[in-house]
Amino acid sequence: MPNMVIKGLGRYIPQKVYDNAYFESIVDTNDEWITRRTGIKERHIASDNEYTTDLAVNAAKSAIEDAKISPEDIDLILLATVSPDYFTPCCACIVQERIGAVNAAALDFNAACSSFITGMVMAEQFIKNGTYRNVLVVCADVLSKVTDYKDRATCVLFGDAAGAAVLSADDNGGKMLAYELGADGTGAMHITSLAVRNDEEELEKRVSGRKETVWMAGQPVMKFAVKTMADATGRVLEKAGLTYDDIKLIVPHQANYRIVDSALQRMGVEKDKVLLTLDKYGNTSSSCVPVALTEAVKTGKIQRGDKVVVVGFGGGLTWAAAVFEF
Ligand code: UT7
């Protein structure tokens, strides 16, 4: 059975920036509150004419270039988003056409902020059983288009970005060591964005009255996040027969530095083992992990052969954790 290796990584971050001062001008908030409660200083925002597939195409091209393969070599595109261009067609098919991945099957999936790790796990099934050799996982979101900019409790949190990985069959080093996917549907309505269902109660929660905007119950999500991130990381390390000392870097979902901090305390791990990018990009949903992972490689924080943990949680509620050899 072939191993799955991360052959290439890429990301795309839009140009426009909203700093904390911008939010002081639109809602009753301030830099001190946002920094102390979240750690976020800036988020990048897509332009009016930039949508999820535009971000996704750029990240995908960059990952394919990094993998040194051609788009025709890709067998499957798995694209995760909570802010698709259309209900149908799926974003993955649009990306398939625009990057010229003419031999690839393509589909969207949604495990919210846990999506990148979920995508890695799905890709590994196809690669291990010999069905596909190259799977492109793309995570892209334009949360700015579904943010309620009248709700100070959520609008300061989100940014736009895309991250992508080419995951390939390769027996020359690098592999998935252990993983865990999970869901707790009892918390499904803690993070919502409305689609076709007529739900008056949910609609009333939106300050802006726009049904597609994201509403969130921050406190229960925070509690869930700390526990599941720490416990799921512990379990995947145990499955892999590793300890925290074997791990070069932990790349978590980037929602709030307090969540990461409390999870690290629960794990008994020092802060220098974790990569945080949320001060620069905010919470970009599914792309947080691949965006940070790309940065880790670019800045030399991880190198081939290092063991890395990726862990996330999000709407659903979902969680996912994996340990792999890069
Ligand atoms: O990736 C998807 C998963 N989502 C998350 O991970 C988010 C998880 N949750 C969180 O990160 C935190 O719950 C938040 C950052 C969203 C909020 O932090 P918190 O410590 O849970 O604050 P809170 O909701 O308990 O609000 C505390 C106070 C409230 O005022 P009162 O009732 O104490 O007077 C809020 O109205 O802070 C107020 N508040 C704000 N004040 C200034 C809420 N948002 C703001 C704001 N500026 N932007």
CSV table of C-alpha atoms and ligand atoms in Angstrom, one decimal:
chain,number,residue,atom,x,y,z
A,1,MET,CA,0.0,0.0,0.0
A,2,PRO,CA,1.5,3.4,-1.0
A,3,ASN,CA,2.0,6.1,1.6
A,4,MET,CA,0.5,9.6,1.3
A,5,VAL,CA,2.9,12.4,1.3
A,6,ILE,CA,2.3,16.2,1.1
A,7,LYS,CA,4.0,16.9,-2.2
A,8,GLY,CA,3.1,20.5,-2.5
A,9,LEU,CA,1.5,23.3,-0.5
A,10,GLY,CA,0.2,26.7,-1.6
A,11,ARG,CA,-2.0,29.6,-0.4
A,12,TYR,CA,-3.6,32.8,-1.6
A,13,ILE,CA,-4.3,35.8,0.6
A,14,PRO,CA,-6.2,38.8,-0.8
A,15,GLN,CA,-4.6,42.2,-0.7
A,16,LYS,CA,-7.1,44.4,1.2
A,17,VAL,CA,-6.6,44.6,5.0
A,18,TYR,CA,-9.1,45.4,7.7
A,19,ASP,CA,-7.2,46.3,10.9
A,20,ASN,CA,-8.8,46.6,14.4
A,21,ALA,CA,-9.1,50.4,13.9
A,22,TYR,CA,-11.5,49.7,11.0
A,23,PHE,CA,-13.9,47.9,13.3
A,24,GLU,CA,-13.8,50.7,15.8
A,25,SER,CA,-15.3,52.8,13.0
A,26,ILE,CA,-18.2,50.4,12.2
A,27,VAL,CA,-19.2,48.8,15.6
A,28,ASP,CA,-18.9,49.5,19.3
A,29,THR,CA,-15.5,47.8,19.8
A,30,ASN,CA,-11.8,48.6,20.3
A,31,ASP,CA,-8.4,47.3,19.6
A,32,GLU,CA,-7.8,46.4,23.2
A,33,TRP,CA,-10.9,44.2,23.4
A,34,ILE,CA,-10.2,42.4,20.1
A,35,THR,CA,-6.5,41.9,20.9
A,36,ARG,CA,-7.0,40.7,24.5
A,37,ARG,CA,-10.0,38.4,23.7
A,38,THR,CA,-8.8,37.0,20.3
A,39,GLY,CA,-5.2,37.9,19.5
A,40,ILE,CA,-6.4,39.1,16.1
A,41,LYS,CA,-4.8,42.4,14.7
A,42,GLU,CA,-5.6,42.2,11.0
A,43,ARG,CA,-7.6,40.2,8.4
A,44,HIS,CA,-7.3,40.1,4.7
A,45,ILE,CA,-10.5,40.7,2.7
A,46,ALA,CA,-11.4,39.7,-0.8
A,47,SER,CA,-12.3,42.5,-3.3
A,48,ASP,CA,-15.9,42.9,-4.4
A,49,ASN,CA,-15.3,40.8,-7.5
A,50,GLU,CA,-13.2,38.1,-5.8
A,51,TYR,CA,-15.0,34.9,-4.8
A,52,THR,CA,-14.2,31.5,-3.3
A,53,THR,CA,-13.2,29.9,-6.6
A,54,ASP,CA,-10.9,32.9,-7.4
A,55,LEU,CA,-9.0,32.4,-4.2
A,56,ALA,CA,-9.1,28.6,-4.6
A,57,VAL,CA,-7.6,28.7,-8.2
A,58,ASN,CA,-4.6,30.8,-7.0
A,59,ALA,CA,-3.9,28.5,-4.0
A,60,ALA,CA,-4.3,25.4,-6.2
A,61,LYS,CA,-1.9,26.7,-8.9
A,62,SER,CA,0.7,27.5,-6.2
A,63,ALA,CA,0.4,24.0,-4.6
A,64,ILE,CA,0.7,22.3,-8.0
A,65,GLU,CA,3.8,24.4,-8.9
A,66,ASP,CA,5.3,23.5,-5.5
A,67,ALA,CA,4.6,19.8,-6.1
A,68,LYS,CA,6.3,20.1,-9.5
A,69,ILE,CA,3.5,18.2,-11.3
A,70,SER,CA,1.2,19.3,-14.0
A,71,PRO,CA,-2.6,19.9,-13.6
A,72,GLU,CA,-3.2,16.9,-15.9
A,73,ASP,CA,-1.6,14.6,-13.2
A,74,ILE,CA,-4.3,15.4,-10.7
A,75,ASP,CA,-6.9,12.5,-10.2
A,76,LEU,CA,-9.2,14.1,-7.7
A,77,ILE,CA,-10.1,17.6,-6.4
A,78,LEU,CA,-11.6,17.9,-3.0
A,79,LEU,CA,-12.7,21.4,-2.2
A,80,ALA,CA,-13.9,22.6,1.2
A,81,THR,CA,-15.9,25.8,1.7
A,82,VAL,CA,-18.7,27.3,3.7
A,83,SER,CA,-19.1,30.2,1.3
A,84,PRO,CA,-19.5,28.7,-2.2
A,85,ASP,CA,-19.9,30.8,-5.3
A,86,TYR,CA,-23.1,28.8,-6.2
A,87,PHE,CA,-25.2,26.0,-4.6
A,88,THR,CA,-24.5,24.3,-7.9
A,89,PRO,CA,-22.1,23.9,-9.7
A,90,CYS,CA,-19.7,23.0,-6.9
A,91,CYS,CA,-16.6,25.1,-6.6
A,92,ALA,CA,-14.3,22.1,-7.3
A,93,CYS,CA,-15.7,21.7,-10.8
A,94,ILE,CA,-15.1,25.4,-11.5
A,95,VAL,CA,-11.5,25.1,-10.2
A,96,GLN,CA,-11.0,21.9,-12.2
A,97,GLU,CA,-11.8,23.8,-15.4
A,98,ARG,CA,-9.8,26.9,-14.6
A,99,ILE,CA,-6.6,25.1,-13.6
A,100,GLY,CA,-6.8,22.6,-16.5
A,101,ALA,CA,-7.0,19.5,-14.3
A,102,VAL,CA,-8.8,17.7,-17.1
A,103,ASN,CA,-8.3,14.2,-15.7
A,104,ALA,CA,-9.6,15.0,-12.2
A,105,ALA,CA,-12.9,14.1,-10.6
A,106,ALA,CA,-14.1,17.0,-8.5
A,107,LEU,CA,-16.4,17.6,-5.5
A,108,ASP,CA,-17.0,19.9,-2.6
A,109,PHE,CA,-17.3,19.0,1.0
A,110,ASN,CA,-18.0,20.8,4.2
A,111,ALA,CA,-16.5,20.0,7.6
A,112,ALA,CA,-16.2,23.8,8.3
A,113,CYS,CA,-12.9,24.7,10.0
A,114,SER,CA,-12.0,21.0,10.3
A,115,SER,CA,-12.0,20.6,6.6
A,116,PHE,CA,-8.3,20.5,5.6
A,117,ILE,CA,-7.5,17.7,8.0
A,118,THR,CA,-10.7,15.9,6.9
A,119,GLY,CA,-9.6,16.3,3.3
A,120,MET,CA,-6.2,14.9,4.1
A,121,VAL,CA,-7.9,11.8,5.6
A,122,MET,CA,-10.2,11.4,2.7
A,123,ALA,CA,-7.3,11.7,0.2
A,124,GLU,CA,-5.3,9.1,2.1
A,125,GLN,CA,-8.1,6.5,1.7
A,126,PHE,CA,-8.0,6.9,-2.2
A,127,ILE,CA,-4.2,6.9,-2.2
A,128,LYS,CA,-3.7,4.0,0.2
A,129,ASN,CA,-6.1,1.8,-1.7
A,130,GLY,CA,-4.4,2.5,-5.0
A,131,THR,CA,-7.3,4.3,-6.7
A,132,TYR,CA,-5.6,7.7,-7.1
A,133,ARG,CA,-2.0,8.9,-7.1
A,134,ASN,CA,-2.5,12.7,-6.8
A,135,VAL,CA,-5.3,14.4,-4.9
A,136,LEU,CA,-5.6,18.1,-4.6
A,137,VAL,CA,-7.3,19.3,-1.4
A,138,VAL,CA,-8.3,23.0,-1.6
A,139,CYS,CA,-9.8,25.0,1.3
A,140,ALA,CA,-11.2,28.4,0.4
A,141,ASP,CA,-13.5,30.9,1.9
A,142,VAL,CA,-14.7,34.4,1.5
A,143,LEU,CA,-16.2,34.8,5.0
A,144,SER,CA,-16.3,38.6,4.5
A,145,LYS,CA,-19.2,38.0,2.1
A,146,VAL,CA,-21.2,36.1,4.9
A,147,THR,CA,-20.1,38.2,7.8
A,148,ASP,CA,-22.7,40.3,9.7
A,149,TYR,CA,-20.8,43.6,9.9
A,150,LYS,CA,-23.4,44.9,12.4
A,151,ASP,CA,-22.7,42.1,14.9
A,152,ARG,CA,-19.6,43.1,16.9
A,153,ALA,CA,-19.4,39.6,18.5
A,154,THR,CA,-18.5,38.0,15.1
A,155,CYS,CA,-17.4,40.6,12.6
A,156,VAL,CA,-14.0,41.2,14.2
A,157,LEU,CA,-13.1,37.5,13.9
A,158,PHE,CA,-13.2,36.6,10.2
A,159,GLY,CA,-10.9,37.0,7.2
A,160,ASP,CA,-10.6,35.6,3.7
A,161,ALA,CA,-8.0,33.2,2.3
A,162,ALA,CA,-7.3,29.9,0.5
A,163,GLY,CA,-4.9,27.1,1.1
A,164,ALA,CA,-4.2,24.0,-0.9
A,165,ALA,CA,-2.1,20.8,-0.8
A,166,VAL,CA,-1.2,18.2,-3.4
A,167,LEU,CA,-1.3,14.8,-1.6
A,168,SER,CA,0.5,12.1,-3.5
A,169,ALA,CA,1.3,8.4,-3.4
A,170,ASP,CA,5.0,8.2,-2.6
A,171,ASP,CA,7.2,5.7,-0.8
A,172,ASN,CA,10.3,7.9,-0.5
A,173,GLY,CA,9.5,9.3,2.9
A,174,GLY,CA,6.7,11.2,4.5
A,175,LYS,CA,3.4,9.6,5.5
A,176,MET,CA,0.2,9.9,7.6
A,177,LEU,CA,0.9,8.4,11.0
A,178,ALA,CA,-2.5,8.6,12.7
A,179,TYR,CA,-5.7,10.6,12.6
A,180,GLU,CA,-9.1,11.1,14.2
A,181,LEU,CA,-12.3,12.7,12.8
A,182,GLY,CA,-15.3,13.5,14.9
A,183,ALA,CA,-18.6,15.3,15.1
A,184,ASP,CA,-21.0,16.4,17.8
A,185,GLY,CA,-24.3,17.4,16.2
A,186,THR,CA,-25.8,18.4,19.6
A,187,GLY,CA,-23.8,21.7,19.0
A,188,ALA,CA,-25.0,22.0,15.3
A,189,MET,CA,-26.8,25.3,15.9
A,190,HIS,CA,-23.9,27.0,17.8
A,191,ILE,CA,-22.5,28.2,14.4
A,192,THR,CA,-25.0,28.9,11.7
A,193,SER,CA,-25.3,30.4,8.2
A,194,LEU,CA,-28.8,29.9,6.6
A,195,ALA,CA,-29.5,28.4,3.2
A,196,VAL,CA,-32.9,27.3,1.9
A,197,ARG,CA,-34.6,26.3,5.1
A,198,ASN,CA,-37.0,28.9,6.4
A,199,ASP,CA,-35.9,29.4,10.0
A,200,GLU,CA,-37.4,32.5,11.6
A,201,GLU,CA,-35.8,31.9,15.0
A,202,GLU,CA,-32.3,31.8,13.4
A,203,LEU,CA,-33.0,34.8,11.1
A,204,GLU,CA,-33.9,36.9,14.2
A,205,LYS,CA,-30.4,36.4,15.6
A,206,ARG,CA,-28.9,38.3,12.7
A,207,VAL,CA,-28.4,42.0,13.5
A,208,SER,CA,-28.2,42.8,9.8
A,209,GLY,CA,-31.2,40.6,9.0
A,210,ARG,CA,-29.2,38.9,6.2
A,211,LYS,CA,-29.9,35.2,6.5
A,212,GLU,CA,-26.6,33.9,5.0
A,213,THR,CA,-24.5,35.8,7.5
A,214,VAL,CA,-22.7,33.7,10.2
A,215,TRP,CA,-24.1,33.7,13.7
A,216,MET,CA,-22.2,32.1,16.6
A,217,ALA,CA,-22.6,31.2,20.2
A,218,GLY,CA,-18.9,32.0,21.1
A,219,GLN,CA,-18.7,30.6,24.7
A,220,PRO,CA,-19.9,27.0,24.1
A,221,VAL,CA,-17.8,26.8,20.9
A,222,MET,CA,-14.7,27.9,22.9
A,223,LYS,CA,-15.2,25.3,25.6
A,224,PHE,CA,-15.7,22.6,23.0
A,225,ALA,CA,-12.6,23.7,21.1
A,226,VAL,CA,-10.2,23.6,24.0
A,227,LYS,CA,-11.3,20.1,25.1
A,228,THR,CA,-11.5,18.5,21.7
A,229,MET,CA,-8.3,20.0,20.3
A,230,ALA,CA,-6.3,18.9,23.4
A,231,ASP,CA,-7.9,15.5,23.8
A,232,ALA,CA,-7.9,14.6,20.1
A,233,THR,CA,-4.2,15.5,19.7
A,234,GLY,CA,-3.4,13.3,22.7
A,235,ARG,CA,-5.3,10.4,21.2
A,236,VAL,CA,-3.7,10.6,17.7
A,237,LEU,CA,-0.2,10.7,19.3
A,238,GLU,CA,-1.1,7.7,21.4
A,239,LYS,CA,-2.3,5.8,18.2
A,240,ALA,CA,0.9,6.7,16.5
A,241,GLY,CA,3.0,5.6,19.5
A,242,LEU,CA,4.5,9.1,19.8
A,243,THR,CA,4.8,11.8,22.5
A,244,TYR,CA,4.8,15.6,22.3
A,245,ASP,CA,8.6,15.4,22.4
A,246,ASP,CA,8.6,13.7,19.0
A,247,ILE,CA,6.6,16.5,17.4
A,248,LYS,CA,8.4,19.5,15.7
A,249,LEU,CA,5.3,21.7,15.3
A,250,ILE,CA,1.6,21.8,16.1
A,251,VAL,CA,-0.5,23.7,13.5
A,252,PRO,CA,-3.9,24.3,15.0
A,253,HIS,CA,-7.1,25.9,13.6
A,254,GLN,CA,-6.6,29.7,14.1
A,255,ALA,CA,-9.8,31.0,15.8
A,256,ASN,CA,-8.6,32.6,19.0
A,257,TYR,CA,-5.2,32.6,20.7
A,258,ARG,CA,-7.0,31.9,24.1
A,259,ILE,CA,-8.4,28.7,22.7
A,260,VAL,CA,-4.9,27.6,21.6
A,261,ASP,CA,-3.3,28.7,24.8
A,262,SER,CA,-5.8,26.8,27.0
A,263,ALA,CA,-5.5,23.7,24.8
A,264,LEU,CA,-1.7,23.8,25.1
A,265,GLN,CA,-2.0,24.0,28.9
A,266,ARG,CA,-4.3,21.0,28.8
A,267,MET,CA,-1.8,19.1,26.7
A,268,GLY,CA,1.1,20.3,28.9
A,269,VAL,CA,3.0,21.7,25.8
A,270,GLU,CA,5.1,24.8,25.6
A,271,LYS,CA,3.9,27.7,23.3
A,272,ASP,CA,7.0,27.5,21.1
A,273,LYS,CA,5.7,24.2,19.6
A,274,VAL,CA,2.7,25.9,18.0
A,275,LEU,CA,2.4,28.1,14.9
A,276,LEU,CA,0.0,31.0,15.2
A,277,THR,CA,-0.9,33.2,12.2
A,278,LEU,CA,-4.2,34.5,13.5
A,279,ASP,CA,-2.8,37.9,14.4
A,280,LYS,CA,-2.2,38.6,10.6
A,281,TYR,CA,-5.2,36.7,9.0
A,282,GLY,CA,-7.9,36.2,11.7
A,283,ASN,CA,-10.1,33.2,11.4
A,284,THR,CA,-10.3,32.1,7.8
A,285,SER,CA,-12.3,28.9,8.4
A,286,SER,CA,-11.1,25.9,6.4
A,287,SER,CA,-8.0,27.6,5.1
A,288,CYS,CA,-6.4,28.4,8.5
A,289,VAL,CA,-4.5,25.2,8.7
A,290,PRO,CA,-3.1,25.0,5.2
A,291,VAL,CA,-2.3,28.7,5.2
A,292,ALA,CA,-0.3,28.3,8.4
A,293,LEU,CA,1.3,25.0,7.2
A,294,THR,CA,2.5,26.7,4.0
A,295,GLU,CA,4.0,29.5,6.2
A,296,ALA,CA,5.7,26.9,8.4
A,297,VAL,CA,7.4,25.3,5.4
A,298,LYS,CA,8.3,28.7,3.8
A,299,THR,CA,9.9,30.0,7.0
A,300,GLY,CA,11.8,26.7,7.6
A,301,LYS,CA,9.8,25.8,10.8
A,302,ILE,CA,9.2,22.4,9.4
A,303,GLN,CA,11.4,20.4,7.1
A,304,ARG,CA,11.1,17.0,5.3
A,305,GLY,CA,11.1,14.2,7.8
A,306,ASP,CA,9.7,16.3,10.7
A,307,LYS,CA,6.6,15.0,12.5
A,308,VAL,CA,3.8,17.5,12.6
A,309,VAL,CA,0.4,17.7,14.3
A,310,VAL,CA,-2.6,19.4,12.6
A,311,VAL,CA,-5.7,19.9,14.6
A,312,GLY,CA,-8.9,21.8,14.1
A,313,PHE,CA,-12.5,22.2,15.2
A,314,GLY,CA,-15.5,24.1,13.7
A,315,GLY,CA,-19.1,24.4,12.7
A,316,GLY,CA,-21.1,21.1,12.9
A,317,LEU,CA,-19.6,20.9,15.4
A,318,THR,CA,-16.7,18.9,14.0
A,319,TRP,CA,-13.2,18.2,14.9
A,320,ALA,CA,-10.2,16.6,13.2
A,321,ALA,CA,-6.6,15.8,14.2
A,322,ALA,CA,-3.7,14.1,12.4
A,323,VAL,CA,-0.1,13.5,12.9
A,324,PHE,CA,2.1,13.0,9.9
A,325,GLU,CA,5.7,12.8,8.8
A,326,PHE,CA,6.3,15.7,6.4
B,1,UT7,O1,-13.8,28.8,13.7
B,1,UT7,C1,-15.1,28.7,14.1
B,1,UT7,C2,-15.2,28.5,15.6
B,1,UT7,N1,-15.4,29.7,16.3
B,1,UT7,C3,-14.6,30.0,17.3
B,1,UT7,O2,-13.7,29.4,17.6
B,1,UT7,C4,-15.0,31.1,18.3
B,1,UT7,C5,-15.0,30.6,19.7
B,1,UT7,N2,-15.3,31.7,20.6
B,1,UT7,C6,-14.5,32.7,20.8
B,1,UT7,O3,-13.5,32.9,20.3
B,1,UT7,C7,-15.0,33.7,21.9
B,1,UT7,O4,-16.2,33.3,22.5
B,1,UT7,C8,-15.3,35.2,21.3
B,1,UT7,C9,-13.9,35.8,20.9
B,1,UT7,C10,-16.2,35.1,20.1
B,1,UT7,C11,-15.9,36.1,22.3
B,1,UT7,O5,-15.0,36.1,23.5
B,1,UT7,P1,-15.7,35.8,24.9
B,1,UT7,O6,-14.6,35.9,25.9
B,1,UT7,O7,-16.4,34.5,24.8
B,1,UT7,O8,-16.7,37.0,25.1
B,1,UT7,P2,-18.2,37.0,25.4
B,1,UT7,O9,-19.0,36.6,24.2
B,1,UT7,O10,-18.5,36.3,26.7
B,1,UT7,O11,-18.5,38.5,25.6
B,1,UT7,C12,-18.0,39.3,26.7
B,1,UT7,C13,-18.4,40.7,26.6
B,1,UT7,C14,-20.0,40.9,26.3
B,1,UT7,O12,-20.4,42.0,27.0
B,1,UT7,P3,-21.1,41.9,28.4
B,1,UT7,O13,-22.3,41.1,28.2
B,1,UT7,O14,-20.1,41.3,29.3
B,1,UT7,O15,-21.4,43.4,28.8
B,1,UT7,C15,-20.0,41.1,24.9
B,1,UT7,O16,-21.2,41.9,24.5
B,1,UT7,O17,-17.8,41.3,25.5
B,1,UT7,C16,-18.8,42.0,24.6
B,1,UT7,N3,-18.3,41.9,23.3
B,1,UT7,C17,-17.5,42.9,22.7
B,1,UT7,N4,-17.0,44.0,23.3
B,1,UT7,C18,-16.3,44.7,22.5
B,1,UT7,C19,-18.5,40.9,22.3
B,1,UT7,N5,-17.9,41.3,21.2
B,1,UT7,C20,-17.3,42.5,21.4
B,1,UT7,C21,-16.4,43.3,20.6
B,1,UT7,N6,-16.0,44.4,21.2
B,1,UT7,N7,-16.1,43.0,19.4
